[in-house]
Amino acid sequence: MRHFLIMTAFATLAAVVFGAVAKDSNHERVVYALKVFAEFMVIGLVLAWILYFIPY
Amino acid sequence: MSKANRERTDVDKAPARAWLMGTAAWLVPGLGHLLQGKWGRALLLGGAVWFCFIFGFMMGGHLFKYDASEQGVSALLQIPPMVGNLGTGLLYIVCWLMGFGFSHDIQQAALPTFEYGWTFLIVAGLLNYLSMLDAFDIAAGRKS
C-alpha cells in the first residue's frame, strides 16, 4: 500500500508541474495534467505487473 | 529564415529580465513566477518542488555530489544525479554548505523508502528546471 501511495504522490506532483508549464488555457492545462497523472498511474501499474512475473 | 536561426534570434532577444527571472526561479522554487505576479502558478510549481524535496528527505533519501575521492567510473556516476539535485537551487546549495543530507547510514539505507527518497530529491530538481524554463519564457514574452 505504501508503494502505491508513493507512486500516487509522484504522479500527482509530476502532473501538477507538467500541467502548469504546458498548454495555453487553464482548461487545457487541467485536462493535460489529468492525462499525465493517468498515464503515470496506468504505466506504473502495468510495469509492476510485468516485473512481478520476472524472477530476477 | 530557418527554424534554428529563428530560435537563435529569439534567444538573443531575450531581455535581461528573463535571465533574472530564470535565475530567481532556479534559486528558489516558485520565486520566478511569484516575482512576475503569477501567484497560482508559483504556488503550484513551487509547492510541488518544495513538497517533492522535503518528502524525499522524509523518506530517507540523500543528495548527490561529485566526490573526487572515489575512483574512476564510480566518481563519474555521481555527476548525472548531482545535476538533477542541483536543479533545486538554494535548497541544494544550503544543504551542501551545511553538510546536510549527503551521507546516509546503514539504518537509513535499510528503509523501504530509501530509493524512493533520493529519486524524489532528483525529480524535485528536474521539475524545478521545467519551472525555471517556464518563468524564463513568461518573462521573455513567449508565454502568457
PDB file of C-alpha atoms in Angstrom:
ATOM      1  CA  MET A   1       0.000   0.000   0.000  1.00  0.00           C
ATOM      2  CA  ARG A   2       2.850   2.353   0.886  1.00  0.00           C
ATOM      3  CA  HIS A   3       4.430   1.884  -2.539  1.00  0.00           C
ATOM      4  CA  PHE A   4       1.155   2.667  -4.279  1.00  0.00           C
ATOM      5  CA  LEU A   5       0.704   5.852  -2.233  1.00  0.00           C
ATOM      6  CA  ILE A   6       4.245   6.985  -3.053  1.00  0.00           C
ATOM      7  CA  MET A   7       3.618   6.311  -6.734  1.00  0.00           C
ATOM      8  CA  THR A   8       0.398   8.327  -6.500  1.00  0.00           C
ATOM      9  CA  ALA A   9       2.235  11.201  -4.805  1.00  0.00           C
ATOM     10  CA  PHE A  10       4.909  11.119  -7.502  1.00  0.00           C
ATOM     11  CA  ALA A  11       2.324  11.060 -10.316  1.00  0.00           C
ATOM     12  CA  THR A  12       0.419  13.942  -8.705  1.00  0.00           C
ATOM     13  CA  LEU A  13       3.487  16.160  -8.294  1.00  0.00           C
ATOM     14  CA  ALA A  14       4.752  15.477 -11.814  1.00  0.00           C
ATOM     15  CA  ALA A  15       1.273  16.017 -13.292  1.00  0.00           C
ATOM     16  CA  VAL A  16       0.872  19.346 -11.468  1.00  0.00           C
ATOM     17  CA  VAL A  17       4.175  20.654 -12.834  1.00  0.00           C
ATOM     18  CA  PHE A  18       3.672  19.268 -16.355  1.00  0.00           C
ATOM     19  CA  GLY A  19       0.157  20.695 -16.446  1.00  0.00           C
ATOM     20  CA  ALA A  20       1.230  24.099 -15.134  1.00  0.00           C
ATOM     21  CA  VAL A  21       4.005  24.635 -17.675  1.00  0.00           C
ATOM     22  CA  ALA A  22       2.196  23.224 -20.724  1.00  0.00           C
ATOM     23  CA  LYS A  23      -0.643  24.418 -22.954  1.00  0.00           C
ATOM     24  CA  ASP A  24      -2.271  27.842 -23.186  1.00  0.00           C
ATOM     25  CA  SER A  25      -5.607  27.908 -21.380  1.00  0.00           C
ATOM     26  CA  ASN A  26      -6.432  26.774 -17.844  1.00  0.00           C
ATOM     27  CA  HIS A  27      -8.917  24.217 -19.146  1.00  0.00           C
ATOM     28  CA  GLU A  28      -6.288  22.666 -21.427  1.00  0.00           C
ATOM     29  CA  ARG A  29      -3.812  22.622 -18.548  1.00  0.00           C
ATOM     30  CA  VAL A  30      -6.186  20.764 -16.239  1.00  0.00           C
ATOM     31  CA  VAL A  31      -7.030  18.208 -18.929  1.00  0.00           C
ATOM     32  CA  TYR A  32      -3.345  17.719 -19.729  1.00  0.00           C
ATOM     33  CA  ALA A  33      -2.436  17.326 -16.022  1.00  0.00           C
ATOM     34  CA  LEU A  34      -5.160  14.707 -15.560  1.00  0.00           C
ATOM     35  CA  LYS A  35      -3.941  12.891 -18.663  1.00  0.00           C
ATOM     36  CA  VAL A  36      -0.339  12.891 -17.406  1.00  0.00           C
ATOM     37  CA  PHE A  37      -1.475  11.663 -13.986  1.00  0.00           C
ATOM     38  CA  ALA A  38      -3.491   8.820 -15.542  1.00  0.00           C
ATOM     39  CA  GLU A  39      -0.574   7.853 -17.789  1.00  0.00           C
ATOM     40  CA  PHE A  40       1.866   7.687 -14.869  1.00  0.00           C
ATOM     41  CA  MET A  41      -0.536   5.543 -12.843  1.00  0.00           C
ATOM     42  CA  VAL A  42      -1.506   3.166 -15.642  1.00  0.00           C
ATOM     43  CA  ILE A  43       2.052   2.695 -16.911  1.00  0.00           C
ATOM     44  CA  GLY A  44       3.283   2.234 -13.318  1.00  0.00           C
ATOM     45  CA  LEU A  45       0.725  -0.488 -12.646  1.00  0.00           C
ATOM     46  CA  VAL A  46       1.382  -2.221 -15.974  1.00  0.00           C
ATOM     47  CA  LEU A  47       5.143  -2.199 -15.329  1.00  0.00           C
ATOM     48  CA  ALA A  48       4.572  -3.519 -11.797  1.00  0.00           C
ATOM     49  CA  TRP A  49       2.622  -6.483 -13.158  1.00  0.00           C
ATOM     50  CA  ILE A  50       5.209  -7.200 -15.854  1.00  0.00           C
ATOM     51  CA  LEU A  51       8.052  -7.076 -13.308  1.00  0.00           C
ATOM     52  CA  TYR A  52       6.052  -9.269 -10.916  1.00  0.00           C
ATOM     53  CA  PHE A  53       6.441 -12.208 -13.313  1.00  0.00           C
ATOM     54  CA  ILE A  54      10.160 -11.661 -13.884  1.00  0.00           C
ATOM     55  CA  PRO A  55      12.049 -13.632 -11.221  1.00  0.00           C
ATOM     56  CA  TYR A  56      15.274 -11.589 -11.291  1.00  0.00           C
TER      57      TYR A  56
ATOM     58  CA  MET B   1      14.764  32.108 -42.067  1.00  0.00           C
ATOM     59  CA  SER B   2      15.311  28.539 -40.877  1.00  0.00           C
ATOM     60  CA  LYS B   3      13.765  27.340 -37.646  1.00  0.00           C
ATOM     61  CA  ALA B   4      17.193  27.046 -35.993  1.00  0.00           C
ATOM     62  CA  ASN B   5      18.072  30.636 -36.965  1.00  0.00           C
ATOM     63  CA  ARG B   6      14.715  31.898 -35.716  1.00  0.00           C
ATOM     64  CA  GLU B   7      15.226  30.168 -32.371  1.00  0.00           C
ATOM     65  CA  ARG B   8      18.749  31.598 -32.118  1.00  0.00           C
ATOM     66  CA  THR B   9      17.383  35.091 -32.769  1.00  0.00           C
ATOM     67  CA  ASP B  10      14.700  34.559 -30.126  1.00  0.00           C
ATOM     68  CA  VAL B  11      17.348  33.615 -27.565  1.00  0.00           C
ATOM     69  CA  ASP B  12      19.414  36.666 -28.489  1.00  0.00           C
ATOM     70  CA  LYS B  13      16.375  38.875 -27.999  1.00  0.00           C
ATOM     71  CA  ALA B  14      15.553  37.506 -24.547  1.00  0.00           C
ATOM     72  CA  PRO B  15      15.750  40.503 -22.208  1.00  0.00           C
ATOM     73  CA  ALA B  16      17.957  40.601 -19.137  1.00  0.00           C
ATOM     74  CA  ARG B  17      14.783  40.400 -17.061  1.00  0.00           C
ATOM     75  CA  ALA B  18      14.092  36.940 -18.474  1.00  0.00           C
ATOM     76  CA  TRP B  19      17.512  35.716 -17.344  1.00  0.00           C
ATOM     77  CA  LEU B  20      16.909  37.292 -13.948  1.00  0.00           C
ATOM     78  CA  MET B  21      13.543  35.558 -13.582  1.00  0.00           C
ATOM     79  CA  GLY B  22      15.036  32.269 -14.751  1.00  0.00           C
ATOM     80  CA  THR B  23      17.805  32.583 -12.167  1.00  0.00           C
ATOM     81  CA  ALA B  24      15.315  33.501  -9.425  1.00  0.00           C
ATOM     82  CA  ALA B  25      13.138  30.520 -10.371  1.00  0.00           C
ATOM     83  CA  TRP B  26      16.150  28.224 -10.178  1.00  0.00           C
ATOM     84  CA  LEU B  27      17.430  29.626  -6.877  1.00  0.00           C
ATOM     85  CA  VAL B  28      14.105  29.486  -5.017  1.00  0.00           C
ATOM     86  CA  PRO B  29      11.425  27.209  -6.479  1.00  0.00           C
ATOM     87  CA  GLY B  30       8.369  29.321  -7.281  1.00  0.00           C
ATOM     88  CA  LEU B  31      10.086  32.711  -6.916  1.00  0.00           C
ATOM     89  CA  GLY B  32      10.402  33.326 -10.666  1.00  0.00           C
ATOM     90  CA  HIS B  33       6.631  33.151 -11.118  1.00  0.00           C
ATOM     91  CA  LEU B  34       5.924  34.990  -7.874  1.00  0.00           C
ATOM     92  CA  LEU B  35       8.006  37.999  -8.981  1.00  0.00           C
ATOM     93  CA  GLN B  36       6.007  38.125 -12.212  1.00  0.00           C
ATOM     94  CA  GLY B  37       2.680  38.127 -10.375  1.00  0.00           C
ATOM     95  CA  LYS B  38       1.781  34.562 -11.400  1.00  0.00           C
ATOM     96  CA  TRP B  39       0.622  33.620  -7.918  1.00  0.00           C
ATOM     97  CA  GLY B  40      -1.297  30.497  -8.849  1.00  0.00           C
ATOM     98  CA  ARG B  41       1.472  29.007 -10.931  1.00  0.00           C
ATOM     99  CA  ALA B  42       4.077  29.981  -8.313  1.00  0.00           C
ATOM    100  CA  LEU B  43       2.086  28.131  -5.675  1.00  0.00           C
ATOM    101  CA  LEU B  44       1.587  25.046  -7.837  1.00  0.00           C
ATOM    102  CA  LEU B  45       5.120  24.800  -9.236  1.00  0.00           C
ATOM    103  CA  GLY B  46       6.963  25.982  -6.125  1.00  0.00           C
ATOM    104  CA  GLY B  47       4.741  23.889  -3.869  1.00  0.00           C
ATOM    105  CA  ALA B  48       5.289  20.750  -5.946  1.00  0.00           C
ATOM    106  CA  VAL B  49       9.079  21.189  -5.946  1.00  0.00           C
ATOM    107  CA  TRP B  50       9.309  22.030  -2.230  1.00  0.00           C
ATOM    108  CA  PHE B  51       6.992  19.142  -1.335  1.00  0.00           C
ATOM    109  CA  CYS B  52       8.976  16.731  -3.508  1.00  0.00           C
ATOM    110  CA  PHE B  53      12.248  17.848  -1.894  1.00  0.00           C
ATOM    111  CA  ILE B  54      11.013  17.651   1.708  1.00  0.00           C
ATOM    112  CA  PHE B  55       9.169  14.379   1.080  1.00  0.00           C
ATOM    113  CA  GLY B  56      12.383  12.951  -0.405  1.00  0.00           C
ATOM    114  CA  PHE B  57      14.280  13.632   2.814  1.00  0.00           C
ATOM    115  CA  MET B  58      11.390  12.333   4.924  1.00  0.00           C
ATOM    116  CA  MET B  59      11.625   9.031   3.059  1.00  0.00           C
ATOM    117  CA  GLY B  60      15.318   8.724   3.903  1.00  0.00           C
ATOM    118  CA  GLY B  61      16.771   9.994   0.639  1.00  0.00           C
ATOM    119  CA  HIS B  62      20.117  11.684   0.214  1.00  0.00           C
ATOM    120  CA  LEU B  63      21.645  14.214  -2.167  1.00  0.00           C
ATOM    121  CA  PHE B  64      24.481  13.506  -4.585  1.00  0.00           C
ATOM    122  CA  LYS B  65      27.728  15.399  -5.110  1.00  0.00           C
ATOM    123  CA  TYR B  66      30.874  14.819  -7.101  1.00  0.00           C
ATOM    124  CA  ASP B  67      33.365  13.104  -4.867  1.00  0.00           C
ATOM    125  CA  ALA B  68      36.909  13.116  -6.236  1.00  0.00           C
ATOM    126  CA  SER B  69      37.994  10.579  -3.616  1.00  0.00           C
ATOM    127  CA  GLU B  70      36.009   7.895  -5.431  1.00  0.00           C
ATOM    128  CA  GLN B  71      37.782   6.052  -8.206  1.00  0.00           C
ATOM    129  CA  GLY B  72      37.106   6.278 -11.968  1.00  0.00           C
ATOM    130  CA  VAL B  73      33.596   5.495 -13.184  1.00  0.00           C
ATOM    131  CA  SER B  74      32.223   5.496  -9.651  1.00  0.00           C
ATOM    132  CA  ALA B  75      33.016   9.209  -9.311  1.00  0.00           C
ATOM    133  CA  LEU B  76      31.603   9.998 -12.773  1.00  0.00           C
ATOM    134  CA  LEU B  77      28.363   8.172 -11.958  1.00  0.00           C
ATOM    135  CA  GLN B  78      27.690  10.745  -9.231  1.00  0.00           C
ATOM    136  CA  ILE B  79      27.508  13.574 -11.774  1.00  0.00           C
ATOM    137  CA  PRO B  80      24.124  12.909 -13.510  1.00  0.00           C
ATOM    138  CA  PRO B  81      22.143  12.652 -10.245  1.00  0.00           C
ATOM    139  CA  MET B  82      24.071  15.644  -8.906  1.00  0.00           C
ATOM    140  CA  VAL B  83      22.950  17.697 -11.919  1.00  0.00           C
ATOM    141  CA  GLY B  84      19.369  16.657 -11.126  1.00  0.00           C
ATOM    142  CA  ASN B  85      19.775  17.619  -7.460  1.00  0.00           C
ATOM    143  CA  LEU B  86      21.351  20.960  -8.440  1.00  0.00           C
ATOM    144  CA  GLY B  87      18.034  21.935 -10.040  1.00  0.00           C
ATOM    145  CA  THR B  88      16.656  22.747  -6.598  1.00  0.00           C
ATOM    146  CA  GLY B  89      18.996  25.761  -6.448  1.00  0.00           C
ATOM    147  CA  LEU B  90      19.447  27.239  -2.995  1.00  0.00           C
ATOM    148  CA  LEU B  91      17.936  24.177  -1.335  1.00  0.00           C
ATOM    149  CA  TYR B  92      20.857  22.127  -2.653  1.00  0.00           C
ATOM    150  CA  ILE B  93      23.442  24.855  -2.033  1.00  0.00           C
ATOM    151  CA  VAL B  94      22.341  25.372   1.586  1.00  0.00           C
ATOM    152  CA  CYS B  95      22.408  21.605   2.231  1.00  0.00           C
ATOM    153  CA  TRP B  96      25.868  21.467   0.659  1.00  0.00           C
ATOM    154  CA  LEU B  97      27.178  24.377   2.765  1.00  0.00           C
ATOM    155  CA  MET B  98      25.705  22.859   5.931  1.00  0.00           C
ATOM    156  CA  GLY B  99      26.910  19.378   5.026  1.00  0.00           C
ATOM    157  CA  PHE B 100      23.380  18.086   5.431  1.00  0.00           C
ATOM    158  CA  GLY B 101      21.795  15.223   3.509  1.00  0.00           C
ATOM    159  CA  PHE B 102      24.771  13.973   1.507  1.00  0.00           C
ATOM    160  CA  SER B 103      25.552  10.870   3.521  1.00  0.00           C
ATOM    161  CA  HIS B 104      23.444   8.023   4.729  1.00  0.00           C
ATOM    162  CA  ASP B 105      23.926   5.431   7.429  1.00  0.00           C
ATOM    163  CA  ILE B 106      23.064   1.734   7.270  1.00  0.00           C
ATOM    164  CA  GLN B 107      19.741   2.202   9.069  1.00  0.00           C
ATOM    165  CA  GLN B 108      18.708   4.878   6.594  1.00  0.00           C
ATOM    166  CA  ALA B 109      19.730   2.727   3.622  1.00  0.00           C
ATOM    167  CA  ALA B 110      17.692  -0.164   5.031  1.00  0.00           C
ATOM    168  CA  LEU B 111      14.476   1.864   4.922  1.00  0.00           C
ATOM    169  CA  PRO B 112      11.986   0.507   2.365  1.00  0.00           C
ATOM    170  CA  THR B 113      11.555   4.045   1.065  1.00  0.00           C
ATOM    171  CA  PHE B 114      15.281   4.842   0.762  1.00  0.00           C
ATOM    172  CA  GLU B 115      15.373   4.506  -3.038  1.00  0.00           C
ATOM    173  CA  TYR B 116      12.173   6.493  -3.406  1.00  0.00           C
ATOM    174  CA  GLY B 117      13.728   9.198  -1.249  1.00  0.00           C
ATOM    175  CA  TRP B 118      16.690  10.025  -3.436  1.00  0.00           C
ATOM    176  CA  THR B 119      14.536   9.616  -6.552  1.00  0.00           C
ATOM    177  CA  PHE B 120      12.152  12.272  -5.220  1.00  0.00           C
ATOM    178  CA  LEU B 121      15.112  14.541  -4.453  1.00  0.00           C
ATOM    179  CA  ILE B 122      16.395  14.228  -8.026  1.00  0.00           C
ATOM    180  CA  VAL B 123      12.919  14.692  -9.506  1.00  0.00           C
ATOM    181  CA  ALA B 124      12.433  17.838  -7.381  1.00  0.00           C
ATOM    182  CA  GLY B 125      15.428  19.345  -9.177  1.00  0.00           C
ATOM    183  CA  LEU B 126      14.275  18.212 -12.615  1.00  0.00           C
ATOM    184  CA  LEU B 127      10.790  19.631 -12.062  1.00  0.00           C
ATOM    185  CA  ASN B 128      12.348  22.914 -10.974  1.00  0.00           C
ATOM    186  CA  TYR B 129      14.317  23.060 -14.238  1.00  0.00           C
ATOM    187  CA  LEU B 130      10.958  22.929 -16.054  1.00  0.00           C
ATOM    188  CA  SER B 131       9.593  25.621 -13.761  1.00  0.00           C
ATOM    189  CA  MET B 132      12.688  27.745 -14.408  1.00  0.00           C
ATOM    190  CA  LEU B 133      12.254  27.488 -18.188  1.00  0.00           C
ATOM    191  CA  ASP B 134       8.584  28.437 -17.830  1.00  0.00           C
ATOM    192  CA  ALA B 135       9.473  31.541 -15.774  1.00  0.00           C
ATOM    193  CA  PHE B 136      12.100  32.468 -18.379  1.00  0.00           C
ATOM    194  CA  ASP B 137       9.617  32.110 -21.252  1.00  0.00           C
ATOM    195  CA  ILE B 138       6.981  34.198 -19.465  1.00  0.00           C
ATOM    196  CA  ALA B 139       9.483  36.993 -18.769  1.00  0.00           C
ATOM    197  CA  ALA B 140      10.696  36.844 -22.390  1.00  0.00           C
ATOM    198  CA  GLY B 141       7.118  37.252 -23.611  1.00  0.00           C
ATOM    199  CA  ARG B 142       6.913  33.859 -25.290  1.00  0.00           C
ATOM    200  CA  LYS B 143       4.164  32.618 -22.971  1.00  0.00           C
ATOM    201  CA  SER B 144       1.330  34.174 -21.037  1.00  0.00           C
TER     202      SER B 144
END
